[in-house]
Structures are given as structure tokens and as C-alpha cells.
Amino acid sequence: MSAAMLEIMAIAVVTAAGCAVVGTFLMLRRLAMLADAISHAILPGIVVAFFLTGNLSSPWLAIAAAATGVLTVALVEALTRTRRLREDAAMGLVFPALFSLGIVLIARQAGNVHLDVDAVLLGELAFAPFDRFAPGGVDLGPRHLWLMGGISLLDLLLVLVFYKELKLATFDPGLAASLGLAPVAIHYGLMTMVSLTAVGAFDAVGIVLVVALMVGPPAAAYLLTDRLGALLGLAVLLGTVAAALGLALATWLDASIAGCMAVGVGFVFLVVYLVAPGRGLLAELRRRRRQRWSFAEIMLTIHLLQHAGQPEEDDEARIDHLHGKHVGWTPDFTRTVVAGAVRRGLVVREGERLRLTDSGRVTAGRALSGSA
Amino acid sequence: MTDTPAAAVEVTDLTVAYRDRPALWDVDLEVPAGKLMAVMGPNGAGKTTLIKAILGLVRPAAGRVRIHGRPYAEQRRLVGYVPQRGSVDWDFPTTVLDVVMMGRYGTLGWLRRPGTRERELALAALVKVGMEDFTGRQIAQLSGGQQQRVFLARALMQDAQVYFMDEPFQGVDARTERAIVDLLKELRSLGRTVIVVHHDLQTVTEYFDWITLLNVRRIASGPVAEAFTAENLRLAYGGRVEFLQRQNPADPAPGDDEFLHGFGRIRP
């Protein structure tokens, strides 16, 4: 791997890590889509700061964007408070308005300052190694690595320092407020960091796909753990893996880095969704299968119990009767259910007939009384 | 009521409005320390709003609140709060022990982390509510009654002088209700004041010794024996009190017999 490639990889990884940290709290606050709104709405802030500084990696861009992001949240909340429209509609109004303002500003850009719409929308990570951070002529690596690394580090530090406050303000804002732990200030602090992270990340993945890095990794991590600390750690891990995978894919296909990183996030989520123990799809299917068999065995014991001691018992207890007119199972299904029930000692087989054991009677009785 | 400065909670001329609709209109209250008080009234009467306004969670349009003689902001450490169980996300990735420790966050203040001492206090609080076997349990796996016990344990961690509890009996089983009542009475015997949003008219005389009846305005507030009368209930609930089984209310006024054949359930 070339040095430039390594630098790009480093930027992608720190971007994903920072996005995962703030994204975890957005998801837990059910504000995942606010990531999308903020990342779009910060565009005019970026454009204005870019016109003034002429530099896409200037810290002023980050500051202007953070201010625009917080303004977005405040506008959405102000609109929601009027009770004339709901939060999702308010978001749908505010962020396109600000975003399109940014687009118009780019189109009407002044003088010879040049800002490429594609670069803003989809990122330009491939060119990041050309913009060096070299104070006093000493090359310290790509400027963007320092910017994004700094933002992600700040995300992580703030979350660690305010961990307890963030947790309570997210889980129970009412209690947090009554204890004087300012949940509103925490909320706006978090939104500031989301905006800062979004502006840092837009260079890597562009405005359109920041939401993928903020929502995907925490959503995948949520399937793997039910502890907040582990959730944060796993979200960062999965985010960085997804970013690395995406970058590798982009190199291999010679395709858009932003697009491939989003695909990487989707792929990681899909894999976790399939194989997660407990909450994954495969685990769920296994559980349902088990339930289906055990339900069928209980049904069998109930069937035998209902007809026990009745004149028709002899007929009803025949195995071929089960897949005949009454129960309607297929012969294969019946064979497996009977074998399972025999193995568990619920019934005994006497030739072609089944007889309920004591344990089978208890099982049926419990199911009928509704406590099984 | 006399104006003793030692009142645990004193509310004067409290008005709260959501937009132009008043939720509470000029409410005056005075709860002496060491009382177990029910806050009752029909849906939309402002019971939760009253608690939220006292705790500064909604901004009143007018009025003043004093906790043991001083504004709430200066007395946070004296106050414990149990929000409605449904007000939080029980899928939040955390454990029973962790939630209980949150009761200590106020005392810890900003930046200090809970440690061994908080852990021990939380375990003791869980023992008190009979949930010591659930310490490591993910909170999503709890039943409604268990969730309420966890909230109560968290409130015990606050070690407060005045407790506000929003519908702690909502959707809990009989055993949990019994356990909660025992706990409330124990708090009272320690001289603590407990203010509970309550719905069941049948249990008022058994559980509480003080009551406030609300319907946007304060209908009545005082000792159960004086304030929990048929006339006040009629004022608070209007015609919506169904006459169910016979009840033994405080101070039945003559001529109220027909009405007092019990007022168990309130039509929504």
C-alpha cells in the first residue's frame, strides 16, 4: 500500500470513528435522521466560510458549519414547538432550505474562488494527501487527517468526560433536569459535535453519505450488545471496519470512495444483522424453528389427552391419523414431531399407536391451563 | 391551614399554560413535612403538570414554589423524582444496577463518576424493593412492576426529604402495589414527605393521609379526613364518578349516602 493510500485509509478510519461516537447517541435519542438534516444544512456555513478563507480544510469551515448545524436544530425545534407541524416535517422543511441556499451560493460563487459541487456532495478523499499540514516547512501529513483526527478525538474525549451526564440526559431527561444536570445544554452540546463531525466527515464521504457513517455502525452494534459502553466501542470498531472495507472496494473497483464506504457500512450492517447472536436473523429463525417443533409436540400431547378414554381413542392415537383428516400434518412433519416427542418422553410408541406418558399428560395439562 | 415556614412544599398562585390553554390555574398548596399526599383529579386535570412545574421541568406562567422554604433550584438535593414509567425508553442499553445508580448523579454532580460507594448504595436500594436478584439484568427484560420497583430504588438513592412520584401504581401487579405502599409509609415514618399522582379513589383513605384534588384549579387540599369528601370529588370529577361498590369515605356528609355508594372508577 502506498503512503498516500495509507494516509487516505487513516482519514477514512478516524472519520468513521468520530461519526460512530456521536451517531450512537443520535440513535439512542431517536434522532438518527437529524444526522442527515444537519449534514445537509451545514452546507451554507461551509460555503460562506470557504468564500472567506479560500481553503476547504480551514478550521473556520468547521466553526461556521457547527454554528449552522446548531441553527438547524434550533429552527427545527422552534417549528415543532408551534405545534403546527411535527418534527419530521419540520426537518423536511429546514434542511432543504439551508442546503439549497448553499447550492445557490456555490453556483453564484464570487471571483476566482472555486468550490466544486461534486466535491462537497460526494467528498474528495482521493485528493486529501495533496493538501499537507507543514508548519515551518516540516511535513506532518495531510491537513485533513489532523482536522478530522482532532474532531474525532474531541468527540471521544467529550463523551468520556460527560459520559454519565450524556447517559442520563438520553435515558431520562426529566430526571436529569430535576437533578440540575442541564439536559438541554447537553443536547445542544451533542448537536454541536454532530455538526463539527459532519463538516469534518464531508471531505471523506461527502454531505450525502455522512448519515451512513453516523447511523449504520451504531445500528449494527445495537444488535450485538445491551450495554452502552460496549455499544460505543463496537460502533467505533464496526465503523472503522466498514470504512476500511469500503476503501478497499473503491480501490479495487476504481469507484467513488464515498459510495463504496456507504456500501461498506451497509455490508457490515447486513452481516451483523444476519449473524448477531440473539438478535440476528439466523438466531431468530433458529428460535422460531425450535418454537414450531415444541409447539407441535405440545399440540400432539393435547390431541392425545383430549381423546384419551374416549371411544374413538384407538383411531385418534394412530400415527397415520395425525397426517390424515384431523390434524392435517404432512407425513414427514408427523414423523419428526413424533420422534421428538418420544425422545423427550412425552409419548411412547406402541406399534402404530401413541400413548401419552405421565410427563406428556403434565405438559398437555399445563398448556391447556395457559401456564406453559 | 396555617402558614408555617416548615412546609415541605409550598405552591403559591401557580399558573401553567400550554399555548393559550391553561393546564393549571392559580393553584395554592401547602404540604406539611412528613405527609403522604395523593394528587388526584380527572385526565387533563394537571396532575403531572403540577409536579413538573414544581420541579422546574415546565415553566410556569406565574406563581412561586418553595421546597422547605426555599426555591427549588437551591433545594435540588432535598428532592427525589419518580417520573412516569412510560416516559423513558426501556430498550435503552443499560442494566438495573446502572439505572438505580443514576439516582446518585445529582449528589455526584458534574463529571464525578459513580464508584464503589454508589454501587453499594444501589445494591442496598435494590434489596429494599426486592429486586436484588436482578442487578445485572438488561432493563428491557423487566415486567412493568419490576420497572416501577427499579425506579423506586433509584429514588431511594436520592435520599431525599421530599419525593414526587408520577403514577407509581400505574400498571403494576397487586404485590408490587403492596410493596410500594409499604415503602411509602416507611419513608413517611422517617419524616419524609411523599407526593404521589394517584388514580384509585378506593385506596385513598388506606394509603394516604393528605390529598390534593385538582381539576385545572385546586378543588381541595388538606388532610384526607377533611378534603376527601363527596362534595369535593363531585367538584373535581364532575358527573364522571361512577357509583360502584360501597366505600367508607372520610366524613360522609348527611344526604350524600346515595353518592357514597362508592366511587371506584372514573370513566376516561
Short mmCIF file of N, CA and C in Angstrom, two decimals, chain A residues 25-110:
data_model
loop_
_atom_site.label_atom_id
_atom_site.label_comp_id
_atom_site.label_asym_id
_atom_site.label_seq_id
_atom_site.Cartn_x
_atom_site.Cartn_y
_atom_site.Cartn_z
N PHE A 25 -25.25 8.23 20.09
CA PHE A 25 -26.19 8.99 20.92
C PHE A 25 -27.37 9.50 20.10
N LEU A 26 -27.13 9.84 18.83
CA LEU A 26 -28.25 10.23 17.97
C LEU A 26 -29.25 9.09 17.87
N MET A 27 -28.74 7.87 17.66
CA MET A 27 -29.62 6.73 17.51
C MET A 27 -30.41 6.50 18.80
N LEU A 28 -29.72 6.54 19.95
CA LEU A 28 -30.40 6.27 21.22
C LEU A 28 -31.45 7.35 21.51
N ARG A 29 -31.24 8.57 20.99
CA ARG A 29 -32.23 9.63 21.20
C ARG A 29 -33.28 9.62 20.11
N ARG A 30 -33.24 8.62 19.25
CA ARG A 30 -34.18 8.51 18.12
C ARG A 30 -34.10 9.73 17.23
N LEU A 31 -32.88 10.21 17.03
CA LEU A 31 -32.67 11.39 16.19
C LEU A 31 -31.78 11.05 15.01
N ALA A 32 -31.77 9.77 14.61
CA ALA A 32 -30.85 9.35 13.56
C ALA A 32 -30.97 10.23 12.32
N MET A 33 -32.21 10.57 11.96
CA MET A 33 -32.37 11.35 10.74
C MET A 33 -31.88 12.79 10.89
N LEU A 34 -31.69 13.22 12.15
CA LEU A 34 -31.14 14.55 12.35
C LEU A 34 -29.70 14.60 11.81
N ALA A 35 -29.03 13.46 11.79
CA ALA A 35 -27.69 13.41 11.21
C ALA A 35 -27.74 13.84 9.74
N ASP A 36 -28.76 13.35 9.05
CA ASP A 36 -28.92 13.69 7.64
C ASP A 36 -29.25 15.18 7.48
N ALA A 37 -30.19 15.64 8.32
CA ALA A 37 -30.60 17.04 8.25
C ALA A 37 -29.41 17.96 8.50
N ILE A 38 -28.66 17.67 9.58
CA ILE A 38 -27.53 18.53 9.94
C ILE A 38 -26.48 18.51 8.84
N SER A 39 -26.15 17.30 8.34
CA SER A 39 -25.05 17.23 7.38
C SER A 39 -25.39 18.00 6.10
N HIS A 40 -26.67 18.05 5.76
CA HIS A 40 -27.06 18.83 4.58
C HIS A 40 -27.10 20.33 4.89
N ALA A 41 -27.69 20.62 6.06
CA ALA A 41 -27.98 22.02 6.36
C ALA A 41 -26.73 22.83 6.63
N ILE A 42 -25.59 22.16 6.94
CA ILE A 42 -24.38 22.92 7.23
C ILE A 42 -23.74 23.47 5.95
N LEU A 43 -24.27 23.08 4.80
CA LEU A 43 -23.63 23.50 3.54
C LEU A 43 -23.45 25.02 3.42
N PRO A 44 -24.48 25.83 3.66
CA PRO A 44 -24.24 27.28 3.51
C PRO A 44 -23.14 27.78 4.44
N GLY A 45 -23.05 27.22 5.63
CA GLY A 45 -21.98 27.62 6.55
C GLY A 45 -20.62 27.32 5.95
N ILE A 46 -20.50 26.11 5.38
CA ILE A 46 -19.24 25.71 4.76
C ILE A 46 -18.90 26.65 3.60
N VAL A 47 -19.92 26.92 2.75
CA VAL A 47 -19.67 27.71 1.55
C VAL A 47 -19.23 29.13 1.91
N VAL A 48 -19.95 29.74 2.86
CA VAL A 48 -19.60 31.11 3.23
C VAL A 48 -18.18 31.16 3.81
N ALA A 49 -17.88 30.20 4.70
CA ALA A 49 -16.54 30.18 5.30
C ALA A 49 -15.48 29.92 4.23
N PHE A 50 -15.82 29.09 3.24
CA PHE A 50 -14.87 28.79 2.17
C PHE A 50 -14.61 30.03 1.32
N PHE A 51 -15.67 30.77 1.01
CA PHE A 51 -15.50 32.01 0.25
C PHE A 51 -14.59 32.98 0.98
N LEU A 52 -14.72 33.02 2.30
CA LEU A 52 -13.93 33.97 3.08
C LEU A 52 -12.49 33.52 3.24
N THR A 53 -12.25 32.21 3.34
CA THR A 53 -10.89 31.74 3.61
C THR A 53 -10.23 31.15 2.38
N GLY A 54 -11.03 30.67 1.42
CA GLY A 54 -10.47 30.07 0.22
C GLY A 54 -9.81 28.72 0.46
N ASN A 55 -10.14 28.09 1.57
CA ASN A 55 -9.47 26.83 1.91
C ASN A 55 -10.49 25.84 2.47
N LEU A 56 -10.55 24.66 1.85
CA LEU A 56 -11.53 23.66 2.28
C LEU A 56 -11.17 23.01 3.61
N SER A 57 -9.92 23.11 4.05
CA SER A 57 -9.52 22.47 5.30
C SER A 57 -9.34 23.48 6.42
N SER A 58 -9.82 24.71 6.20
CA SER A 58 -9.67 25.71 7.25
C SER A 58 -10.55 25.38 8.45
N PRO A 59 -10.03 25.59 9.63
CA PRO A 59 -10.86 25.35 10.83
C PRO A 59 -12.09 26.25 10.87
N TRP A 60 -12.05 27.39 10.12
CA TRP A 60 -13.22 28.28 10.09
C TRP A 60 -14.43 27.60 9.46
N LEU A 61 -14.15 26.68 8.52
CA LEU A 61 -15.25 25.93 7.92
C LEU A 61 -15.97 25.12 8.99
N ALA A 62 -15.16 24.48 9.83
CA ALA A 62 -15.74 23.65 10.88
C ALA A 62 -16.58 24.50 11.82
N ILE A 63 -16.05 25.67 12.19
CA ILE A 63 -16.76 26.52 13.14
C ILE A 63 -18.06 27.05 12.53
N ALA A 64 -17.97 27.52 11.27
CA ALA A 64 -19.16 28.04 10.60
C ALA A 64 -20.20 26.93 10.43
N ALA A 65 -19.73 25.74 10.08
CA ALA A 65 -20.66 24.63 9.88
C ALA A 65 -21.32 24.24 11.19
N ALA A 66 -20.54 24.21 12.27
CA ALA A 66 -21.11 23.85 13.57
C ALA A 66 -22.20 24.83 13.94
N ALA A 67 -21.94 26.13 13.70
CA ALA A 67 -22.94 27.14 14.02
C ALA A 67 -24.20 26.92 13.18
N THR A 68 -24.03 26.61 11.89
CA THR A 68 -25.20 26.36 11.03
C THR A 68 -25.96 25.13 11.50
N GLY A 69 -25.22 24.09 11.93
CA GLY A 69 -25.86 22.87 12.41
C GLY A 69 -26.72 23.14 13.63
N VAL A 70 -26.18 23.89 14.58
CA VAL A 70 -26.94 24.21 15.78
C VAL A 70 -28.15 25.07 15.41
N LEU A 71 -27.96 25.98 14.46
CA LEU A 71 -29.07 26.80 13.97
C LEU A 71 -30.18 25.90 13.39
N THR A 72 -29.77 24.87 12.65
CA THR A 72 -30.74 23.93 12.08
C THR A 72 -31.58 23.29 13.17
N VAL A 73 -30.88 22.77 14.21
CA VAL A 73 -31.60 22.11 15.30
C VAL A 73 -32.55 23.09 15.97
N ALA A 74 -32.07 24.31 16.20
CA ALA A 74 -32.91 25.31 16.86
C ALA A 74 -34.13 25.64 16.01
N LEU A 75 -33.94 25.76 14.70
CA LEU A 75 -35.07 26.06 13.80
C LEU A 75 -36.08 24.92 13.80
N VAL A 76 -35.57 23.68 13.71
CA VAL A 76 -36.47 22.52 13.71
C VAL A 76 -37.28 22.50 15.00
N GLU A 77 -36.60 22.76 16.12
CA GLU A 77 -37.31 22.72 17.41
C GLU A 77 -38.30 23.87 17.52
N ALA A 78 -37.93 25.04 17.00
CA ALA A 78 -38.85 26.17 17.06
C ALA A 78 -40.11 25.88 16.24
N LEU A 79 -39.91 25.29 15.05
CA LEU A 79 -41.06 24.94 14.21
C LEU A 79 -41.94 23.89 14.88
N THR A 80 -41.26 22.90 15.53
CA THR A 80 -42.03 21.85 16.19
C THR A 80 -42.85 22.42 17.34
N ARG A 81 -42.25 23.39 18.04
CA ARG A 81 -42.94 23.97 19.20
C ARG A 81 -44.20 24.74 18.81
N THR A 82 -44.30 25.18 17.56
CA THR A 82 -45.52 25.88 17.16
C THR A 82 -46.70 24.92 17.13
N ARG A 83 -46.41 23.61 17.13
CA ARG A 83 -47.43 22.56 17.08
C ARG A 83 -48.25 22.62 15.80
N ARG A 84 -47.75 23.35 14.80
CA ARG A 84 -48.46 23.36 13.53
C ARG A 84 -47.96 22.22 12.65
N LEU A 85 -46.76 21.72 12.96
CA LEU A 85 -46.25 20.58 12.21
C LEU A 85 -45.34 19.75 13.12
N ARG A 86 -45.18 18.48 12.74
CA ARG A 86 -44.39 17.58 13.57
C ARG A 86 -42.92 17.69 13.23
N GLU A 87 -42.10 17.00 14.10
CA GLU A 87 -40.66 17.16 13.99
C GLU A 87 -40.13 16.71 12.63
N ASP A 88 -40.65 15.58 12.12
CA ASP A 88 -40.12 15.09 10.84
C ASP A 88 -40.41 16.08 9.71
N ALA A 89 -41.61 16.66 9.74
CA ALA A 89 -41.95 17.65 8.71
C ALA A 89 -41.10 18.91 8.87
N ALA A 90 -40.86 19.30 10.12
CA ALA A 90 -40.03 20.48 10.37
C ALA A 90 -38.63 20.26 9.81
N MET A 91 -38.08 19.05 10.04
CA MET A 91 -36.77 18.72 9.48
C MET A 91 -36.80 18.80 7.96
N GLY A 92 -37.88 18.25 7.39
CA GLY A 92 -38.01 18.23 5.94
C GLY A 92 -38.12 19.63 5.34
N LEU A 93 -38.52 20.60 6.16
CA LEU A 93 -38.59 21.97 5.68
C LEU A 93 -37.25 22.69 5.83
N VAL A 94 -36.63 22.52 7.01
CA VAL A 94 -35.46 23.33 7.34
C VAL A 94 -34.24 22.92 6.54
N PHE A 95 -33.96 21.59 6.48
CA PHE A 95 -32.67 21.27 5.89
C PHE A 95 -32.61 21.47 4.37
N PRO A 96 -33.67 21.19 3.62
CA PRO A 96 -33.58 21.51 2.19
C PRO A 96 -33.43 23.01 1.95
N ALA A 97 -34.09 23.83 2.79
CA ALA A 97 -33.99 25.28 2.62
C ALA A 97 -32.54 25.72 2.76
N LEU A 98 -31.88 25.27 3.85
CA LEU A 98 -30.50 25.67 4.07
C LEU A 98 -29.57 25.06 3.02
N PHE A 99 -29.83 23.76 2.73
CA PHE A 99 -28.99 23.06 1.77
C PHE A 99 -29.04 23.75 0.40
N SER A 100 -30.25 24.08 -0.03
CA SER A 100 -30.37 24.71 -1.36
C SER A 100 -29.74 26.10 -1.36
N LEU A 101 -29.82 26.79 -0.22
CA LEU A 101 -29.14 28.08 -0.10
C LEU A 101 -27.64 27.89 -0.37
N GLY A 102 -27.09 26.82 0.20
CA GLY A 102 -25.67 26.52 -0.03
C GLY A 102 -25.39 26.24 -1.50
N ILE A 103 -26.27 25.44 -2.13
CA ILE A 103 -26.09 25.11 -3.55
C ILE A 103 -26.11 26.38 -4.40
N VAL A 104 -27.08 27.26 -4.11
CA VAL A 104 -27.19 28.51 -4.87
C VAL A 104 -25.92 29.35 -4.69
N LEU A 105 -25.45 29.41 -3.46
CA LEU A 105 -24.23 30.18 -3.18
C LEU A 105 -23.05 29.63 -3.98
N ILE A 106 -22.95 28.30 -4.06
CA ILE A 106 -21.85 27.70 -4.82
C ILE A 106 -21.96 28.11 -6.30
N ALA A 107 -23.21 28.02 -6.82
CA ALA A 107 -23.41 28.34 -8.24
C ALA A 107 -23.07 29.80 -8.55
N ARG A 108 -23.32 30.67 -7.57
CA ARG A 108 -23.09 32.09 -7.79
C ARG A 108 -21.76 32.54 -7.20
N GLN A 109 -20.82 31.59 -7.06
CA GLN A 109 -19.61 31.92 -6.32
C GLN A 109 -18.86 33.11 -6.89
N ALA A 110 -18.31 33.86 -5.96
CA ALA A 110 -17.67 35.12 -6.31
C ALA A 110 -16.22 34.91 -6.73
#
